[in-house]
Coordinates of N, CA and C in Angstrom, one line a residue:
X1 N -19.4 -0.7 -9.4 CA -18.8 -1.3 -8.2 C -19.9 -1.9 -7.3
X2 N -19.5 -3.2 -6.9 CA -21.0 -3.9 -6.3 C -20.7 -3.1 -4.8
X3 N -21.0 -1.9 -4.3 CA -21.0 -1.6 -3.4 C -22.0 -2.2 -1.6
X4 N -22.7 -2.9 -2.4 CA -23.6 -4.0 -1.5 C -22.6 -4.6 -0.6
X5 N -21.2 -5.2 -1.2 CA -20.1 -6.1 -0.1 C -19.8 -4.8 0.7
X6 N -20.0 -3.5 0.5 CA -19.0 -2.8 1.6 C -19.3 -3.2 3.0
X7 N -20.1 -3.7 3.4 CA -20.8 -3.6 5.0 C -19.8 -4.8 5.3
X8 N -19.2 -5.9 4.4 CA -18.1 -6.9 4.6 C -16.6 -6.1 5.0
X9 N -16.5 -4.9 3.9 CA -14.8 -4.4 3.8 C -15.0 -3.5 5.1
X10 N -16.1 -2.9 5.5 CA -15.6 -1.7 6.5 C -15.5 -2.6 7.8
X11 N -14.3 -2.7 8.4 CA -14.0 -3.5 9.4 C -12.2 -3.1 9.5
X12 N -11.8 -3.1 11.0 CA -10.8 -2.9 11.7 C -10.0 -3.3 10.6
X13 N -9.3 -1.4 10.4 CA -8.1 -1.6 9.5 C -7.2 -2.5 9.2
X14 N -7.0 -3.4 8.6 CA -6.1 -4.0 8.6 C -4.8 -3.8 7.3
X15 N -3.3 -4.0 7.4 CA -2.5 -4.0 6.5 C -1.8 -5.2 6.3
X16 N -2.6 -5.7 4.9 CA -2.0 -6.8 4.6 C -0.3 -6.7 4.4
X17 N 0.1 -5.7 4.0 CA 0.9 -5.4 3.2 C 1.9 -5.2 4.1
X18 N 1.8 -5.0 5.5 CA 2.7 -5.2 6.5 C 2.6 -3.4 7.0
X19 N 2.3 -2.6 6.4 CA 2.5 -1.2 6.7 C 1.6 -1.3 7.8
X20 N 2.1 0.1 8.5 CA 2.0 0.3 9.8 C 1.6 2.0 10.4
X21 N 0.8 2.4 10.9 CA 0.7 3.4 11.3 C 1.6 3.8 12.7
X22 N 2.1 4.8 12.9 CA 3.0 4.9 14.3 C 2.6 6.0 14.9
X23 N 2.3 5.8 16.2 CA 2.0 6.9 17.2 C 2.7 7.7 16.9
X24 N 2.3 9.0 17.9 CA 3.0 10.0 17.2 C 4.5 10.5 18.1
X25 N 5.0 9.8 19.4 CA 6.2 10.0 19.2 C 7.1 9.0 18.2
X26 N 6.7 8.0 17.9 CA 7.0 7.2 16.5 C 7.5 8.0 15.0
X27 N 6.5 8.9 15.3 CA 5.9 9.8 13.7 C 7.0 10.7 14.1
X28 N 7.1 11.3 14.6 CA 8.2 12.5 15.2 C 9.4 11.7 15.0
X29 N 10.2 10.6 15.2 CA 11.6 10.1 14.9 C 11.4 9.8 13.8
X30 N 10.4 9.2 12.7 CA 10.4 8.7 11.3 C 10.6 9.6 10.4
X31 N 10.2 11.1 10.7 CA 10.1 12.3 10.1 C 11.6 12.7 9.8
X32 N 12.3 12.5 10.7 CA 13.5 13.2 10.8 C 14.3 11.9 9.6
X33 N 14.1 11.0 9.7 CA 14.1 10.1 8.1 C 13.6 10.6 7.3
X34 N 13.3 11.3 6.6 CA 12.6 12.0 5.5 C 11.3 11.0 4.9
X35 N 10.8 10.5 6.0 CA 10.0 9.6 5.5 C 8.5 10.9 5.5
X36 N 7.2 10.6 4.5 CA 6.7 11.4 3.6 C 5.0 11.6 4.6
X37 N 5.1 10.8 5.9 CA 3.7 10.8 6.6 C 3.1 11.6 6.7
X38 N 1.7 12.2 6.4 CA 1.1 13.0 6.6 C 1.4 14.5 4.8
X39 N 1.7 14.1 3.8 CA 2.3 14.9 3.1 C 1.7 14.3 2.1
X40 N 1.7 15.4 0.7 CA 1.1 15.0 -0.2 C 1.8 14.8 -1.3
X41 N 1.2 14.0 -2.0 CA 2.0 13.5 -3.5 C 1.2 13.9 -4.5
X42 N 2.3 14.5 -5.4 CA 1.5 15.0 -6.3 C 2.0 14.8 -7.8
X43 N 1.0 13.8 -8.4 CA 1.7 13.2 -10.3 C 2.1 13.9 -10.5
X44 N 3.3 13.8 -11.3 CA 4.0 14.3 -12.6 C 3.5 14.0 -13.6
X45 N 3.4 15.0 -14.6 CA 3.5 15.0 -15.9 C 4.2 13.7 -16.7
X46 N 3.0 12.8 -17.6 CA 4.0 11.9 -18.1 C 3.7 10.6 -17.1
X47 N 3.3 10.4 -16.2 CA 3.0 9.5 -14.8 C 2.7 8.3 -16.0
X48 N 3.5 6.7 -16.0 CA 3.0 6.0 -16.8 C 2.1 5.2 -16.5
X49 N 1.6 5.6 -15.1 CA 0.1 4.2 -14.7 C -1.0 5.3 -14.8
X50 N -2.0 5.1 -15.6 CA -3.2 6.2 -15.9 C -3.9 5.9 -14.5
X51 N -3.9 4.7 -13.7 CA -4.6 5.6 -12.7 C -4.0 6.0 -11.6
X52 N -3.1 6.6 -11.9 CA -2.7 8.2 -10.9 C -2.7 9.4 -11.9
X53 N -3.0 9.0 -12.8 CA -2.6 10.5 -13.7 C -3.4 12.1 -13.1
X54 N -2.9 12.7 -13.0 CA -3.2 13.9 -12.4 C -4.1 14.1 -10.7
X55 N -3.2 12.6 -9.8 CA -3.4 12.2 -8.8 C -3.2 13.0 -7.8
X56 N -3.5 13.8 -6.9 CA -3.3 14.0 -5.5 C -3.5 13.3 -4.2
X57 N -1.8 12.8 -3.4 CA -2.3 11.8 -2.5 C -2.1 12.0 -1.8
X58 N -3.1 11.5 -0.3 CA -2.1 12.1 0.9 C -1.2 10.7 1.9
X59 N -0.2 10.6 2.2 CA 0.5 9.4 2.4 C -0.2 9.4 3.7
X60 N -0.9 8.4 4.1 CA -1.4 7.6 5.8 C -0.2 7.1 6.3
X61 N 0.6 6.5 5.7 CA 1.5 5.6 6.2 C 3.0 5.9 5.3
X62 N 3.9 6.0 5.4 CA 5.8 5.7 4.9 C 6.6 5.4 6.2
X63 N 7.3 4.4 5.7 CA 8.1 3.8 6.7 C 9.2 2.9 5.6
X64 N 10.2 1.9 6.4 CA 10.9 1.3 5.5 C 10.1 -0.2 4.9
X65 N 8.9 0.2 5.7 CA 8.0 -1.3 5.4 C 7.2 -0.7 3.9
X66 N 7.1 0.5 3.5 CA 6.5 1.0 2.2 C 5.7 2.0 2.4
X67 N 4.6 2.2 1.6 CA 3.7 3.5 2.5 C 2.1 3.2 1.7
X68 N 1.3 3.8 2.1 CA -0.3 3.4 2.1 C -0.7 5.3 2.3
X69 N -1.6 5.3 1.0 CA -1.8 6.5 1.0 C -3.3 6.8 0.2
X70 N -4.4 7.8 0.3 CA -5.5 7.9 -0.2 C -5.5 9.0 -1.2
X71 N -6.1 8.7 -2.6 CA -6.2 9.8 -3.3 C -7.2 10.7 -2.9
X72 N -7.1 11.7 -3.3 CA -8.4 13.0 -2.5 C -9.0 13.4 -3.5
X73 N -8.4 13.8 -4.9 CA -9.1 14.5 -5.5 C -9.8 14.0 -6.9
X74 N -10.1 12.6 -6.7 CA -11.5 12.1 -7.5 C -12.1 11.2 -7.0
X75 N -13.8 11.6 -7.5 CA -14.9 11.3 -6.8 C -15.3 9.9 -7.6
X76 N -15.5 8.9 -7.1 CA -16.0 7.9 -7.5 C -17.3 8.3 -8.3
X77 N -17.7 8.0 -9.2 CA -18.8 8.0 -10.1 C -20.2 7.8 -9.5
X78 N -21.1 8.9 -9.8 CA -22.4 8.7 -9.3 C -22.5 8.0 -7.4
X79 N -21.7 8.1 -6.9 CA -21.3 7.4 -5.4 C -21.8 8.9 -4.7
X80 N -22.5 8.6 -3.5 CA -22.3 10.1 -2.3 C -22.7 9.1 -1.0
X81 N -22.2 10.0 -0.4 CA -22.5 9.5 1.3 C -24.1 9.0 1.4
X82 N -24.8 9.5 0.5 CA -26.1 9.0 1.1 C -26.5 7.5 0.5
X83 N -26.0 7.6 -1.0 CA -25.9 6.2 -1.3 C -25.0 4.8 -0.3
X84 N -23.9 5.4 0.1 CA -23.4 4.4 1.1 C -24.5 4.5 2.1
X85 N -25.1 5.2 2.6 CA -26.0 4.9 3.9 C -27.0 4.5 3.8
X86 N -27.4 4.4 2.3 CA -28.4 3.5 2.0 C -28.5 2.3 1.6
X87 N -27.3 2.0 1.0 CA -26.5 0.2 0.7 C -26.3 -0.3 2.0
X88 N -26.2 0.4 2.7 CA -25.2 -0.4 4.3 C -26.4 -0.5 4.8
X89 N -27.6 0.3 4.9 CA -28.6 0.1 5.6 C -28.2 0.7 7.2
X90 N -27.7 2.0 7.1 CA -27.6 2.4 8.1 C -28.4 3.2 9.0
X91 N -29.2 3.1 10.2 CA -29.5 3.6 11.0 C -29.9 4.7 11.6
X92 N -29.8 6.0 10.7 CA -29.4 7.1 11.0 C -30.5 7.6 12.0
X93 N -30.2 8.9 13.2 CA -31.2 9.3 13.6 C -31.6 10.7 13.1
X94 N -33.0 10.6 13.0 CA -33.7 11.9 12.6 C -32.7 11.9 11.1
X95 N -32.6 11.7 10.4 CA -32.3 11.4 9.0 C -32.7 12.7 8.2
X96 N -33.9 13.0 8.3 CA -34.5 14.1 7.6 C -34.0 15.3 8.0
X97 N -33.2 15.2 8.9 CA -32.6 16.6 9.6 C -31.4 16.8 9.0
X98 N -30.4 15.7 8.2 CA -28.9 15.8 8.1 C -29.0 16.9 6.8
X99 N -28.5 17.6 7.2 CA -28.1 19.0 6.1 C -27.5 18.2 4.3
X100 N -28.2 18.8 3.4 CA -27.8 17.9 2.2 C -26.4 18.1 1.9
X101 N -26.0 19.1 2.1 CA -24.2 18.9 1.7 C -23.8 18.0 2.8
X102 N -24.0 17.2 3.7 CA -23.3 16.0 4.2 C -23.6 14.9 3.4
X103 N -25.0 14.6 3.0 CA -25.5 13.8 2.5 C -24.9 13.8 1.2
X104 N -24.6 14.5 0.7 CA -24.6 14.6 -1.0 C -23.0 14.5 -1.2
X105 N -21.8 14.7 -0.1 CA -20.8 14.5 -0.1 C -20.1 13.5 -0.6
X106 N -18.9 13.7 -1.7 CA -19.1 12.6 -2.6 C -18.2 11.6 -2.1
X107 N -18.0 10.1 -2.6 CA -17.1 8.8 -2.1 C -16.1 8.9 -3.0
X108 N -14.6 9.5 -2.5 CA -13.6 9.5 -3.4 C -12.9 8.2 -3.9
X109 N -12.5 8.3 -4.7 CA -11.7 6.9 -5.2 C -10.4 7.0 -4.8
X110 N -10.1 6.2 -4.0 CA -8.7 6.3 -2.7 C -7.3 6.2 -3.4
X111 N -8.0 4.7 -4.5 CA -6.9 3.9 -5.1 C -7.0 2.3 -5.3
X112 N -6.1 2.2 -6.3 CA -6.8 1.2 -7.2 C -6.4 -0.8 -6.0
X113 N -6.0 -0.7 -4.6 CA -6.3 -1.8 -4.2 C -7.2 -2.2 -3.1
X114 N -7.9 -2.8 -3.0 CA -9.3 -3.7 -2.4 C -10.0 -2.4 -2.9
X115 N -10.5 -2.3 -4.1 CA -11.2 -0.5 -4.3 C -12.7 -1.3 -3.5
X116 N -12.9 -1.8 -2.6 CA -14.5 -2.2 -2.1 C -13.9 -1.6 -0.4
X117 N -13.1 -1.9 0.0 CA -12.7 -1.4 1.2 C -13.1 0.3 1.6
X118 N -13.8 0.7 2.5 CA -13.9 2.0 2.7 C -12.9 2.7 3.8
X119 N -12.9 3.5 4.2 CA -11.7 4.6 4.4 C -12.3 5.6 4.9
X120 N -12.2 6.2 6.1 CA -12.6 7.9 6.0 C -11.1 8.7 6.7
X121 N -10.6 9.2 6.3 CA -9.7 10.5 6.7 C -10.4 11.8 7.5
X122 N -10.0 12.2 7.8 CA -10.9 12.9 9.0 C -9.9 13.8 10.0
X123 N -10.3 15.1 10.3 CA -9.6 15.5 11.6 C -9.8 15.0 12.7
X124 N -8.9 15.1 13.7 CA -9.0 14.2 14.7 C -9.7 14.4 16.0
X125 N -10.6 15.8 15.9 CA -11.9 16.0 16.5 C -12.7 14.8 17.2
X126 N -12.5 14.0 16.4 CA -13.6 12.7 16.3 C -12.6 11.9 16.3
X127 N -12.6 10.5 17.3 CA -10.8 9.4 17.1 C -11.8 8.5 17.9
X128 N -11.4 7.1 17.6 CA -12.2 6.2 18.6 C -10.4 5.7 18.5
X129 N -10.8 4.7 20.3 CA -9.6 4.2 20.5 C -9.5 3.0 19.8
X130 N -10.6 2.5 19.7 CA -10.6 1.0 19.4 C -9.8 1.4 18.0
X131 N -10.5 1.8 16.9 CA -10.7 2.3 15.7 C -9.7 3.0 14.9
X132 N -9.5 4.2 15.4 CA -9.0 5.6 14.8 C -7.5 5.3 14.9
X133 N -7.0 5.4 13.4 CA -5.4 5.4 13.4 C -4.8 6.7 13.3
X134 N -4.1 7.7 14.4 CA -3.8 9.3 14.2 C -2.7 8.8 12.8
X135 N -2.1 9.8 11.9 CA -1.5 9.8 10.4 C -1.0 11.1 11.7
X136 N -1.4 12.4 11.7 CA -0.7 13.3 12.4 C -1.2 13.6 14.3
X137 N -1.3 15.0 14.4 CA -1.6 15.3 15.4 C -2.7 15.6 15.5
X138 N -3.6 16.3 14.0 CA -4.9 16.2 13.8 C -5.3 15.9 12.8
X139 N -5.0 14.7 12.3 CA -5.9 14.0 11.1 C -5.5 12.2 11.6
X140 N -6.5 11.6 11.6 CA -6.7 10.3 11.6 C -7.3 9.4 10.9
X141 N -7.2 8.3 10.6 CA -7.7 7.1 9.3 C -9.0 6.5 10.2
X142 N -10.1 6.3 10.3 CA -10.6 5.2 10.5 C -11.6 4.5 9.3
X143 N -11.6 2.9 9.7 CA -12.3 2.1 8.4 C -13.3 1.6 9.4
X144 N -14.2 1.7 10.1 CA -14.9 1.4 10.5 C -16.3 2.0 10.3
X145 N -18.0 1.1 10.1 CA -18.8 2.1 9.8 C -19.3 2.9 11.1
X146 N -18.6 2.9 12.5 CA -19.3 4.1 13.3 C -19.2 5.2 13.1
X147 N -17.8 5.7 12.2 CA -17.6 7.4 12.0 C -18.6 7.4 10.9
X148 N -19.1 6.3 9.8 CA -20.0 6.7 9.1 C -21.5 6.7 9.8
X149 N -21.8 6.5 10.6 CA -22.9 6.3 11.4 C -22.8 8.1 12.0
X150 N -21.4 8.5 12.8 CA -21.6 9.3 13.6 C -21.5 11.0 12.8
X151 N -21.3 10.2 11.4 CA -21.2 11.7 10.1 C -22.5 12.2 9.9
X152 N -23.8 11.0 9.9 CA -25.1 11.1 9.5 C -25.7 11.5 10.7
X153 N -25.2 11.2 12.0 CA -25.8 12.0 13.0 C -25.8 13.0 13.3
X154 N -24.4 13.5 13.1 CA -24.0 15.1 13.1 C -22.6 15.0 14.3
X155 N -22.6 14.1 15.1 CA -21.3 13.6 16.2 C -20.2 13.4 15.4
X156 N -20.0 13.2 14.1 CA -19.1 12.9 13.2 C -17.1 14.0 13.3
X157 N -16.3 13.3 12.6 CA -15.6 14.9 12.3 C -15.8 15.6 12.1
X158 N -15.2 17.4 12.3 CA -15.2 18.1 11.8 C -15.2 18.6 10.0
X159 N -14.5 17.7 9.5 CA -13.8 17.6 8.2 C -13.8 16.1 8.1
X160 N -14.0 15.7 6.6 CA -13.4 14.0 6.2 C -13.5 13.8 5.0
X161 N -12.7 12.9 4.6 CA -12.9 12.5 3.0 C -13.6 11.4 3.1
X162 N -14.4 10.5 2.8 CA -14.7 9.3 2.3 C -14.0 8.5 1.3
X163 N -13.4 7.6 1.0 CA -13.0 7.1 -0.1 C -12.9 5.4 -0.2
X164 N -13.1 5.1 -1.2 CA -12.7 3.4 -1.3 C -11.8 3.0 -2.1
X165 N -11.2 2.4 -1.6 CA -9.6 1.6 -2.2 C -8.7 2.3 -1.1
X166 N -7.3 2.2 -1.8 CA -6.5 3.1 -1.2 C -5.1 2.9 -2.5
X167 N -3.6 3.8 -2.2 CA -2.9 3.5 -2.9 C -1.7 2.6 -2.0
X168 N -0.6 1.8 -2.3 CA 0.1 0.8 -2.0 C 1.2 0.8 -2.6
X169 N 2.5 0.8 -1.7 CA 3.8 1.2 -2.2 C 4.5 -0.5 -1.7
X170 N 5.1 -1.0 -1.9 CA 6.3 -1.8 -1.5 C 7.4 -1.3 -1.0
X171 N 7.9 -1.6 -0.1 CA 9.8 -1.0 0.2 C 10.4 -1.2 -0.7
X172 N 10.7 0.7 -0.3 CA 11.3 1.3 -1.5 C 10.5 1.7 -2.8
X173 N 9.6 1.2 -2.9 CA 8.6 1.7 -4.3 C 8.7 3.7 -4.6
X174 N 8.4 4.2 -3.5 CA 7.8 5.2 -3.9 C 9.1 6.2 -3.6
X175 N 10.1 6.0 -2.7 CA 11.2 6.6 -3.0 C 12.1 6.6 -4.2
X176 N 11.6 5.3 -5.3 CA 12.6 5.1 -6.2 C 11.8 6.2 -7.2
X177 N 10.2 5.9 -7.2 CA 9.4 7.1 -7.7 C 9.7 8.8 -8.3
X178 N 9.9 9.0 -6.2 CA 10.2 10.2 -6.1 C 11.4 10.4 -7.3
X179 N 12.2 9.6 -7.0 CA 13.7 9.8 -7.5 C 13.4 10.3 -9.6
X180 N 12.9 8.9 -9.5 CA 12.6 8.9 -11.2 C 11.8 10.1 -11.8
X181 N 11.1 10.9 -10.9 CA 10.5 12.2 -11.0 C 9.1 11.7 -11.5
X182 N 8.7 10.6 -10.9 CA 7.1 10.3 -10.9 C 6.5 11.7 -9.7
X183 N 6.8 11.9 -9.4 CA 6.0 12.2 -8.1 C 6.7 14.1 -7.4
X184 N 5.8 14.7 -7.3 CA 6.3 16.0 -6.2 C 5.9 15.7 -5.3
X185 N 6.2 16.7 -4.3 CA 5.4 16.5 -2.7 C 5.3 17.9 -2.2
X186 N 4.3 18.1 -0.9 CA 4.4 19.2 -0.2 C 3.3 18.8 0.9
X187 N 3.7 19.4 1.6 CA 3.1 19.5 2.9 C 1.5 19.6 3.1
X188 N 0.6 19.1 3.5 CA -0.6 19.0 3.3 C -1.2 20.2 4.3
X189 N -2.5 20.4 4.2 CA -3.0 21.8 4.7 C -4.7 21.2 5.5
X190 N -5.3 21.5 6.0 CA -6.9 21.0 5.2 C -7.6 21.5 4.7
X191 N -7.3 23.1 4.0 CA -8.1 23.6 3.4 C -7.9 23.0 2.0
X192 N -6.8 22.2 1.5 CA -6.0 22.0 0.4 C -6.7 20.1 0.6
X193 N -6.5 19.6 1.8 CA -7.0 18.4 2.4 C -8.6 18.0 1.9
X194 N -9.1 18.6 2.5 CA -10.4 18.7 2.6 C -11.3 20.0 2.2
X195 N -10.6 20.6 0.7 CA -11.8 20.8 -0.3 C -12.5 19.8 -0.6
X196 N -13.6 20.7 -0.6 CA -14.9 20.1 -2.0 C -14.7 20.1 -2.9
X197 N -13.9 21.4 -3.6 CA -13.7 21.3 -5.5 C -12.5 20.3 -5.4
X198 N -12.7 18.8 -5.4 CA -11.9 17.8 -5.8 C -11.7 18.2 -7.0
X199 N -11.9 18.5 -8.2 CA -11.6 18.7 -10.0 C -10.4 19.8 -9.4
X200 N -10.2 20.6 -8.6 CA -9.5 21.8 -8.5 C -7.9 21.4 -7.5
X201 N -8.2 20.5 -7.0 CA -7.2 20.0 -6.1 C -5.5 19.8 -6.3
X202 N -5.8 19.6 -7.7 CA -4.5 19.4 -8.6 C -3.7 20.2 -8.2
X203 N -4.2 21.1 -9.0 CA -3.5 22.7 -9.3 C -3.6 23.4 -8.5
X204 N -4.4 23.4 -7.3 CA -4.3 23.8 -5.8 C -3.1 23.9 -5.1
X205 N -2.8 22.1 -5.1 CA -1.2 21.8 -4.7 C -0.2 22.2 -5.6
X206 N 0.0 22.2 -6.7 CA 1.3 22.4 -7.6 C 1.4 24.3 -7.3
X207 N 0.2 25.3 -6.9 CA 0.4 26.3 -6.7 C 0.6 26.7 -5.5
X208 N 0.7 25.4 -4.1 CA 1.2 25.9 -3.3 C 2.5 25.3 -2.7
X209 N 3.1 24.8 -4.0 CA 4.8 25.0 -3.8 C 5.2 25.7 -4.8
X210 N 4.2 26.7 -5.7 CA 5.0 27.8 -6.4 C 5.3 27.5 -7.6
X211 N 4.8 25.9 -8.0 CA 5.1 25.7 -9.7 C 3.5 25.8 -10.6
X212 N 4.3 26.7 -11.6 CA 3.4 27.1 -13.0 C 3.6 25.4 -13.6
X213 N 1.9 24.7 -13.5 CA 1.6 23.9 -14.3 C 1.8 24.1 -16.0
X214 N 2.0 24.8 -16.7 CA 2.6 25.1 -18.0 C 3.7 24.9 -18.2
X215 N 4.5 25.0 -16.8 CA 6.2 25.0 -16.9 C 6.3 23.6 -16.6
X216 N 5.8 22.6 -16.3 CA 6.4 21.8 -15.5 C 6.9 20.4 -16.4
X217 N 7.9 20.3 -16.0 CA 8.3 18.8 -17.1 C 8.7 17.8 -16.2
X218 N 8.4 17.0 -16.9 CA 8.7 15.1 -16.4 C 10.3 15.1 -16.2
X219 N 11.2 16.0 -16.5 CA 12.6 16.2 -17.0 C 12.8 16.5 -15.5
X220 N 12.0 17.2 -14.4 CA 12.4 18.0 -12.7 C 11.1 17.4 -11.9
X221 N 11.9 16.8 -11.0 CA 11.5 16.5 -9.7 C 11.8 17.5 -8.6
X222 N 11.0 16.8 -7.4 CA 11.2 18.1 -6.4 C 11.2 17.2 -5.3
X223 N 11.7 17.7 -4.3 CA 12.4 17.0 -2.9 C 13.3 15.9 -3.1

């Protein structure tokens, strides 16, 4: 991935696609629509696009305009935070001080559209006004490189994923999904959020709505 253009993609979110992030008395009346914000998706068995196969996602956005959401639990290839902060040419202070598990933290693969665009998810410890889109009460989207600037300083979030791309629903797409039994869901956590064992995240979620991965068929949906 020519990650060299990212210093082009990280710039004020934008949705081509018309989706919309909503304040959160917004989020609070959409909820009550069973719409999926803040909540995770989790493949089905049988999923016929390989790249979500054994996907965990967490929805940033559902509405009647579609929904926009980040994969969490795979790591882009040979990619870590320090490689982006070395392609971007970023600035860091006292550098030699940033603890190597920040550094070494890996760039997840979001989902398969603008996969050059970067992403970070994040608790919302850390929110710029210009920047930071709240998803809940404490997690927020920003695409801007200052949260990556303020991760390597140590001012950064608490918690965050990195990722590039993202996933992209049309209205109606992902409801017809759920229906067709592409997809489970459950309620997102951040210890479930924001693991490190990405390879384990799967089965993390499917065990904390109580389904045995052995049992599970493409035949049962859930919600």
């Amino acid at each position: 991935m020519p990650i060299t253009i990212l210093s082009e993609c990280w710039a004020f979110l934008r949705w081509q696609s018309g989706i919309r992030l909503f304040r959160a008395d917004e989020a609070d009346r959409m909820n009550k629509r069973n719409y999926l914000d803040g909540q995770m998706l989790i493949a089905m068995p049988g999923m016929t696009d390989p790249r979500f196969e054994h996907s965990l996602v967490y929805l940033c956005a559902h509405s009647e305009s579609g929904a926009m959401g980040l994969i969490v639990n795979k790591a882009t290839p040979m990619m870590s935070l320090a490689d982006l902060v070395s392609e971007l040419e970023l600035d860091a202070q006292e550098p030699d001080r940033v603890p190597d598990e920040v550094m070494s933290m890996p760039v997840l693969y979001g989902g398969p559209v603008e996969p050059a665009r970067g992403f970070v998810l994040h608790t919302s410890d850390y929110f710029s006004a210009d920047s930071s889109l709240p998803v809940t009460t404490h997690i927020a989207l920003t695409a801007t490189l200052d949260i990556l600037k303020a991760i390597v300083r140590g001012d950064g979030p608490r918690r965050a994923n990195i990722a590039l791309g993202y996933a992209g629903w049309a209205p109606g797409q992902l409801e017809d999904e759920i229906q067709h039994n592409g997809w489970l869901h459950c309620d997102a956590d951040d210890d479930l959020l924001f693991s490190p064992l990405h390879e384990d995240k799967y089965l993390m979620a499917l065990h904390k709505i109580g389904v045995d991965p052995a049992m599970l068929s493409i035949d049962a949906g859930h919600g």
